[in-house]
Amino acid sequence: MLVEINFDGIVGPSHNYAGLSPGNLAATRNRGQVSHPRAAALQGLAKMRANLALGLPQGILLPHARPDHRWLAQLSLRYEQAPPHSQAQALSASPMWAANAATVSPGPDTADGRCHLSVANLVTMPHRSHEWPETLAQLRLAFADPAFAVHGPVPAPFGDEGAANHMRLAGTHDAPGVEIFVYGIAGGPFPARQHPDASAAIARRHLLDPARTLFVQQSEAAIAAGAFHNDVVAVANGRVLFAHEHAFADKERFYDRLRAIMPEVEIVEVPAEQVSLADAIASYLFNAQLVSLPGGETGLVLPGEARDTPAVWNWLQAHVAGNGPIRRLEVVDVRESMANGGGPACLRLRVVADPATIDPRFLVDHAKLDRIAAVIEAQWPDAIDPAAIADPALIARVETARHALLETLGIVELIDSLP
Ligand code: SUG
């Protein structure tokens, strides 16, 4: 039985605001602020609990070893003597944004019937470029069953940021879908992080049907306004594509091709005159989890910032009051992640699979979340000032905290499994 499972990245104990991602306006704006890793991780757990309460199955991905000493060693650096920018890049808790872990093509879409996952290379941002080896190790553990094919990264320099630039539409999760790869060419002053050749390579290795695969350019205006990933301005689930008017470079052509493949598609486009691109990006209206609820309705799991932005909340209220396909709104507080530009949808990787084929250590229920919460309460730092990341006591605390979590979950092979 194939179901959609959200794998949320647990916010790691080194979560901090170093402002490492140009083009990500929230992260840049909050550079130098004091972060709260414990509160951040607990907010993430509360979101998972809200998903469970909606009747949705839930999985986890784990914080990576930080600082990443292996990566520093490749730069002939030791953390203690590394320059501040290298320390920040080695310490980032960015693997929390699981939507950037991999691109996932469920079995019904692939020629061999397996669910294919390609780990994202994340080469555009230095602090994210060293995530993939540990992400790959985790994916190989969680998805070791022959029902899955787990692939390494597309080679540099073809930037790939995973599911954040990939959308899937399908009548039901277990039916063949349409896979949409969104790439960037230009982003005004900011980098386009998803290279079209990376998207094309993933579609080939995932054995997708070319007749049901679309490659769509993200609009330059969207990237320039701060949509560094497509999932900041568009999200898809089931038969519903929910997007801002200015998300795509040539939306008419895209919509025509999509309707030709999938006549039943419901395109919910939010006009700029009702919600500006700036409001959409500041509120993360589209960085929401668009989900099929057990009763068959479509729900939207939104960040609190969407409720606090009047134009956005007014649009949502009108949509729900009318005949729109989104029937239920669920608001979650992930403000610590939001301040680094990561909303509810950034924090999760969707995998359509039979839960029985997944390593159960990566699946959670309320009782396991209680155990995880106890480790976070006891071990995660309360606050990190990015000016103080050289402190050896902080580093010792961060490393001990992660080990405690891996031991609690019985995933000890990750402690020393990397090359
Ligand atoms: O890559 N922020 C992340 C946010 C990723 C959001 N993910 C999705 N949209 N799917 C990024 O820009 C900031 C970390 C720092 O500055 O320390 C950061 O990496």
Coordinates of C-alpha atoms and ligand atoms in Angstrom, one line a residue, residues 16 18-21 24 27 97 99-100 127-128 164 193 228-229 231 287 340-341 346, ligand 1:
N16 CA 22.2 29.6 14.1
A18 CA 25.0 33.3 10.1
G19 CA 23.4 34.7 7.0
L20 CA 25.0 32.3 4.6
S21 CA 22.5 32.2 1.8
N24 CA 17.4 34.1 0.8
A27 CA 18.4 34.5 6.3
W97 CA 15.5 21.6 5.3
A99 CA 13.1 19.4 1.0
N100 CA 16.6 19.9 -0.2
H127 CA 27.6 25.7 3.7
R128 CA 25.1 23.3 1.9
A164 CA 12.3 22.1 -3.5
R193 CA 20.4 27.3 -7.8
F228 CA 15.6 31.0 -4.1
H229 CA 13.7 27.7 -4.5
D231 CA 8.8 25.8 -3.3
N287 CA 5.9 27.0 1.4
N340 CA 16.5 31.3 8.1
G341 CA 14.1 31.1 5.2
C346 CA 11.2 23.2 3.4
Ligands
SUG1 O1 19.2 27.0 1.5 N1 18.7 28.6 4.5 C1 18.3 27.6 3.6 C2 16.8 27.5 3.5 C3 16.3 26.4 2.7 C4 14.8 26.4 2.5 N2 14.4 25.3 1.8 C5 13.4 25.3 0.8 N3 12.9 26.4 0.3 N4 13.0 24.1 0.4 C6 18.8 27.9 2.2 O2 18.9 29.1 1.8 C7 20.5 29.7 5.9 C8 21.5 29.2 6.8 C9 22.4 30.3 7.4 O3 22.4 31.4 6.8 O4 23.1 30.0 8.4 C10 20.0 28.7 4.9 O5 20.8 27.9 4.5

